[in-house]
Amino acid sequence: MTIRTDADALTRQRALLVECARRIFGETPQSSGAESFITYDLVRYEHVRCSWSMSDPVRSRRERPAKPALSRKWIVDSTIQIMRTEGLEKATMRRVAQALDTGPASLYVYVANTTELHAAVLDELLGELPNSASASTAGWRARLEALLHTYAEILFTHPGLARSALVLRPSGPNALALFDAALGLLIEGGIEPARAAWGADVLLQFVTATAAELSAPAPADVIAADEHTRSESLAAAVRSASALTTPHLVANASAVLSGDPTQRFAWTVDALLVGIAVTPTPATHSTAS
């Protein structure tokens, strides 16, 4: 049975409920039957319907924009965005799924785990490397050093990736293209292919390890300090070393501490190139003998 109330109050309540229905369902009931139903529903469940009028109108599914289809590229792009704004350690499967408005289980169709996701991110960023290997304005050595420096810059720009890359062993198409460019330049320089193959691997590992060592620590690291602070701590330890237990270190402390990171990077690349050129691999040595 419908409980009657004051006529004016009931008219206002009916108008309010009709407006709620219009916002929720996208249409306004026109028939007297519909209005009767609304009146009955309003009076009998007034406490429910009135609470609706106090909150934002609920959008129907028809009003919501359709989400784009999930894809590996969309997942990787979203992970890069999170990494750049929040840090790599925050770019977990759960956080990426939240950004994509989906569940973590949906991501596993495209990437096996967080490690593989980070490897895909690194490979995507390697695609930004310029094709310096094919430039003809400089010699092979200068182009190789430029390639390695550019790779290092990517890792320094995204510090977390430098540490992850040490264990990821990237094998995506862009990582393979980077290796191919380094290998091609070594061969162009007259280095025997077997040595060039091992040499390209050593050079890229050196760059990765250097970037991981010198890049900023992750917030979760137990000891977090900037590069200047870490360098000063090392210098203080060397200068205070005991001549009895470390006589060579103490006698050559100035040489040990000399050079800035850029100078040391260039020197190491040169030293590695000289060694790669003259040191046979086991396969090369066996063939020659």
Coordinates of C-alpha atoms in Angstrom, one line a residue:
M1 CA 0.0 0.0 0.0
T2 CA 1.3 3.5 -0.9
I3 CA 1.6 5.8 2.1
R4 CA 0.3 9.2 1.2
T5 CA 2.2 12.3 2.3
D6 CA 1.8 16.0 1.8
A7 CA 0.9 16.7 -1.8
D8 CA 3.5 19.4 -2.4
A9 CA 6.2 17.3 -0.7
L10 CA 5.3 14.3 -2.7
T11 CA 5.4 16.3 -6.0
R12 CA 8.9 17.5 -5.1
Q13 CA 10.0 14.0 -4.2
R14 CA 8.6 12.6 -7.5
A15 CA 10.4 15.3 -9.5
L16 CA 13.7 14.5 -7.7
L17 CA 13.4 10.8 -8.4
V18 CA 12.5 11.3 -12.0
E19 CA 15.6 13.4 -12.4
C20 CA 17.7 10.7 -10.7
A21 CA 16.2 8.1 -13.1
R22 CA 17.0 10.4 -16.1
R23 CA 20.7 10.7 -15.0
I24 CA 21.1 7.0 -14.2
F25 CA 19.3 5.4 -17.1
G26 CA 19.6 8.2 -19.7
E27 CA 15.9 8.7 -20.1
T28 CA 12.8 10.2 -18.3
P29 CA 9.8 8.0 -17.7
Q30 CA 6.8 9.4 -19.6
S31 CA 3.9 7.1 -18.9
S32 CA 1.7 7.6 -15.9
G33 CA 2.4 4.0 -15.0
A34 CA 6.1 4.7 -14.8
E35 CA 5.4 7.7 -12.6
S36 CA 3.1 5.6 -10.3
F37 CA 5.9 3.0 -10.0
I38 CA 8.4 5.7 -9.1
T39 CA 6.1 7.3 -6.6
Y40 CA 5.5 3.9 -4.9
D41 CA 9.2 3.1 -5.0
L42 CA 10.1 6.5 -3.6
V43 CA 7.7 6.4 -0.7
R44 CA 8.4 2.9 0.3
Y45 CA 12.2 3.1 -0.1
E46 CA 12.6 6.8 0.5
H47 CA 15.7 6.5 2.6
V48 CA 17.5 4.7 -0.3
R49 CA 16.4 7.0 -3.1
C50 CA 17.1 10.1 -1.1
S51 CA 20.7 9.0 -0.5
W52 CA 21.2 8.8 -4.3
S53 CA 20.3 12.5 -4.6
M54 CA 23.2 13.4 -2.2
S55 CA 25.9 11.8 -4.3
D56 CA 27.2 12.2 -7.8
P57 CA 25.0 10.5 -10.5
V58 CA 26.1 7.0 -11.5
R59 CA 27.2 6.8 -15.1
S60 CA 25.8 3.9 -17.1
R61 CA 28.0 1.6 -19.0
R62 CA 26.7 3.2 -22.2
E63 CA 28.2 6.6 -21.2
R64 CA 31.7 5.2 -20.3
P65 CA 34.3 5.5 -23.1
A66 CA 35.4 2.1 -24.3
K67 CA 38.9 1.0 -23.1
P68 CA 41.5 0.3 -25.9
A69 CA 42.4 -3.3 -26.3
L70 CA 45.3 -4.4 -24.0
S71 CA 48.6 -5.0 -25.9
R72 CA 52.2 -5.6 -25.0
K73 CA 53.2 -2.2 -26.4
W74 CA 50.6 -0.5 -24.2
I75 CA 51.8 -2.4 -21.2
V76 CA 55.4 -1.4 -21.9
D77 CA 54.6 2.2 -22.6
S78 CA 52.6 2.5 -19.3
T79 CA 55.5 0.9 -17.4
I80 CA 57.9 3.4 -18.9
Q81 CA 55.6 6.3 -17.7
I82 CA 55.5 4.8 -14.2
M83 CA 59.2 4.3 -14.2
R84 CA 59.9 7.9 -15.2
T85 CA 57.5 9.4 -12.6
E86 CA 57.8 7.0 -9.7
G87 CA 60.9 4.9 -10.2
L88 CA 61.6 1.4 -11.6
E89 CA 61.0 -0.2 -8.2
K90 CA 57.4 1.0 -8.4
A91 CA 56.8 -0.5 -11.8
T92 CA 55.4 -3.8 -10.6
M93 CA 52.8 -5.9 -12.4
R94 CA 50.2 -4.8 -9.9
R95 CA 51.0 -1.1 -10.3
V96 CA 51.0 -1.3 -14.1
A97 CA 47.7 -3.2 -14.0
Q98 CA 46.2 -0.4 -11.8
A99 CA 47.4 2.2 -14.3
L100 CA 45.8 0.3 -17.1
D101 CA 42.5 -0.2 -15.2
T102 CA 42.7 -4.0 -15.3
G103 CA 43.8 -6.9 -13.2
P104 CA 47.4 -8.2 -12.8
A105 CA 46.3 -11.5 -14.3
S106 CA 45.6 -9.8 -17.6
L107 CA 49.2 -8.7 -17.9
Y108 CA 50.6 -12.3 -17.7
V109 CA 49.2 -13.0 -21.1
Y110 CA 51.8 -10.7 -22.5
V111 CA 54.7 -10.8 -20.0
A112 CA 55.7 -13.7 -17.7
N113 CA 56.8 -11.6 -14.7
T114 CA 58.2 -8.3 -13.5
T115 CA 61.7 -9.2 -14.7
E116 CA 60.5 -9.8 -18.2
L117 CA 58.5 -6.6 -18.1
H118 CA 61.6 -4.6 -17.1
A119 CA 63.6 -6.4 -19.9
A120 CA 60.9 -5.3 -22.4
V121 CA 61.1 -1.7 -21.1
L122 CA 64.9 -1.7 -21.5
D123 CA 64.6 -3.0 -25.1
E124 CA 62.0 -0.3 -25.9
L125 CA 64.4 2.4 -24.7
L126 CA 67.2 0.9 -26.7
G127 CA 65.1 1.6 -29.7
E128 CA 65.9 5.3 -29.1
L129 CA 69.6 4.8 -29.9
P130 CA 70.6 6.7 -33.0
N131 CA 72.1 4.7 -35.8
S132 CA 75.6 6.0 -35.2
A133 CA 77.2 2.8 -36.3
S134 CA 76.3 3.5 -40.0
A135 CA 77.6 7.1 -40.0
S136 CA 80.5 7.6 -42.3
T137 CA 81.8 10.9 -41.0
A138 CA 84.1 9.3 -38.3
G139 CA 86.2 6.2 -38.1
W140 CA 85.0 2.9 -36.7
R141 CA 86.6 3.5 -33.3
A142 CA 85.0 6.9 -32.8
R143 CA 81.6 5.5 -33.8
L144 CA 82.0 2.6 -31.4
E145 CA 82.8 4.9 -28.5
A146 CA 79.9 7.1 -29.4
L147 CA 77.6 4.1 -29.5
L148 CA 78.8 2.9 -26.0
H149 CA 78.4 6.4 -24.6
T150 CA 74.8 6.7 -25.9
Y151 CA 74.0 3.3 -24.4
A152 CA 75.5 4.5 -21.1
E153 CA 73.4 7.6 -21.2
I154 CA 70.2 5.6 -21.4
L155 CA 71.2 3.6 -18.4
F156 CA 72.2 6.7 -16.4
T157 CA 68.9 8.3 -17.3
H158 CA 67.0 5.4 -15.9
P159 CA 69.2 4.2 -13.0
G160 CA 67.1 1.2 -12.0
L161 CA 67.5 -0.4 -15.4
A162 CA 71.3 -0.4 -15.2
R163 CA 71.1 -2.7 -12.1
S164 CA 68.4 -4.8 -13.6
A165 CA 70.2 -5.2 -16.9
L166 CA 73.1 -6.9 -15.1
V167 CA 70.8 -9.9 -14.5
L168 CA 68.2 -9.5 -17.3
R169 CA 70.6 -10.4 -20.2
P170 CA 68.4 -8.4 -22.6
S171 CA 67.6 -10.3 -25.8
G172 CA 64.9 -8.2 -27.5
P173 CA 65.1 -6.9 -31.0
N174 CA 66.7 -3.6 -30.1
A175 CA 69.2 -5.2 -27.7
L176 CA 70.2 -7.5 -30.5
A177 CA 70.5 -4.5 -32.9
L178 CA 72.8 -2.8 -30.3
F179 CA 75.0 -5.9 -30.1
D180 CA 75.0 -6.2 -33.9
A181 CA 76.2 -2.6 -34.3
A182 CA 79.0 -3.0 -31.8
L183 CA 80.0 -6.3 -33.5
G184 CA 80.0 -4.8 -36.9
L185 CA 82.2 -1.9 -35.9
L186 CA 84.8 -4.2 -34.4
I187 CA 84.8 -6.3 -37.5
E188 CA 85.1 -3.1 -39.6
G189 CA 88.2 -2.2 -37.5
G190 CA 89.9 -5.4 -38.7
I191 CA 89.3 -7.5 -35.6
E192 CA 88.8 -11.2 -36.3
P193 CA 85.1 -12.1 -36.0
A194 CA 85.5 -14.5 -33.1
R195 CA 87.3 -12.0 -31.1
A196 CA 84.9 -9.3 -32.2
A197 CA 81.9 -11.4 -31.0
W198 CA 83.4 -11.9 -27.5
G199 CA 84.7 -8.3 -27.5
A200 CA 81.3 -6.8 -28.2
D201 CA 79.8 -8.8 -25.3
V202 CA 82.6 -7.6 -22.9
L203 CA 82.2 -3.9 -24.0
L204 CA 78.4 -3.9 -23.4
Q205 CA 78.8 -5.7 -20.1
F206 CA 81.4 -3.1 -19.0
V207 CA 79.0 -0.2 -19.9
T208 CA 76.2 -1.9 -18.0
A209 CA 78.2 -2.6 -14.9
T210 CA 79.7 1.0 -14.9
A211 CA 76.2 2.5 -15.1
A212 CA 74.9 0.3 -12.4
E213 CA 77.8 1.2 -10.1
L214 CA 77.7 5.0 -10.7
S215 CA 74.0 5.5 -11.1
A216 CA 71.8 6.7 -8.2
P217 CA 70.8 4.1 -5.7
A218 CA 67.2 2.9 -5.5
P219 CA 65.1 4.4 -2.6
A220 CA 64.8 0.9 -1.1
D221 CA 68.6 0.5 -0.9
V222 CA 69.9 0.1 2.6
I223 CA 72.7 2.7 2.0
A224 CA 71.6 5.5 -0.3
A225 CA 74.1 8.2 -1.3
D226 CA 74.9 10.3 -4.3
E227 CA 77.9 9.7 -6.5
H228 CA 79.9 12.5 -5.0
T229 CA 79.4 11.2 -1.4
R230 CA 80.3 7.7 -2.4
S231 CA 83.5 8.9 -4.2
E232 CA 84.5 11.0 -1.1
S233 CA 84.0 8.0 1.1
L234 CA 86.2 5.8 -1.1
A235 CA 88.9 8.5 -1.2
A236 CA 88.8 8.8 2.6
A237 CA 89.2 5.1 3.0
V238 CA 92.2 4.9 0.6
R239 CA 93.9 7.8 2.2
S240 CA 93.5 6.3 5.7
A241 CA 94.7 2.8 4.6
S242 CA 97.5 1.2 6.6
A243 CA 100.9 1.2 5.0
L244 CA 101.6 -2.1 6.8
T245 CA 98.7 -4.1 5.3
T246 CA 98.3 -2.2 2.0
P247 CA 101.7 -0.8 1.1
H248 CA 101.2 -0.5 -2.7
L249 CA 97.8 1.2 -2.2
V250 CA 99.2 3.8 0.1
A251 CA 102.3 4.4 -2.1
N252 CA 100.1 5.0 -5.2
A253 CA 97.0 6.5 -3.6
S254 CA 97.1 9.6 -5.9
A255 CA 97.2 7.4 -9.0
V256 CA 94.4 5.2 -7.6
L257 CA 92.2 8.2 -7.1
S258 CA 93.1 10.1 -10.2
G259 CA 90.7 10.7 -13.2
D260 CA 87.0 11.5 -13.3
P261 CA 84.4 9.0 -14.4
T262 CA 84.4 10.2 -18.0
Q263 CA 88.2 9.8 -18.3
R264 CA 88.1 6.4 -16.7
F265 CA 85.3 5.3 -19.0
A266 CA 87.2 6.3 -22.2
W267 CA 90.5 4.7 -20.9
T268 CA 88.8 1.4 -20.1
V269 CA 87.2 1.3 -23.6
D270 CA 90.6 1.9 -25.2
A271 CA 92.2 -0.8 -23.0
L272 CA 89.5 -3.3 -23.8
L273 CA 89.8 -2.6 -27.5
V274 CA 93.5 -3.1 -27.5
G275 CA 93.1 -6.4 -25.6
I276 CA 90.3 -7.6 -27.8
A277 CA 92.4 -7.0 -30.9
V278 CA 95.3 -9.1 -29.8
T279 CA 93.9 -11.7 -27.5
P280 CA 92.7 -14.9 -29.3
T281 CA 89.6 -16.7 -28.2
P282 CA 89.9 -20.4 -27.5
A283 CA 88.2 -21.1 -30.9
T284 CA 90.6 -18.8 -32.7
H285 CA 93.6 -20.3 -30.9
S286 CA 92.6 -23.9 -31.7
T287 CA 92.0 -23.0 -35.4
A288 CA 95.4 -21.3 -35.7
S289 CA 97.2 -24.2 -34.2

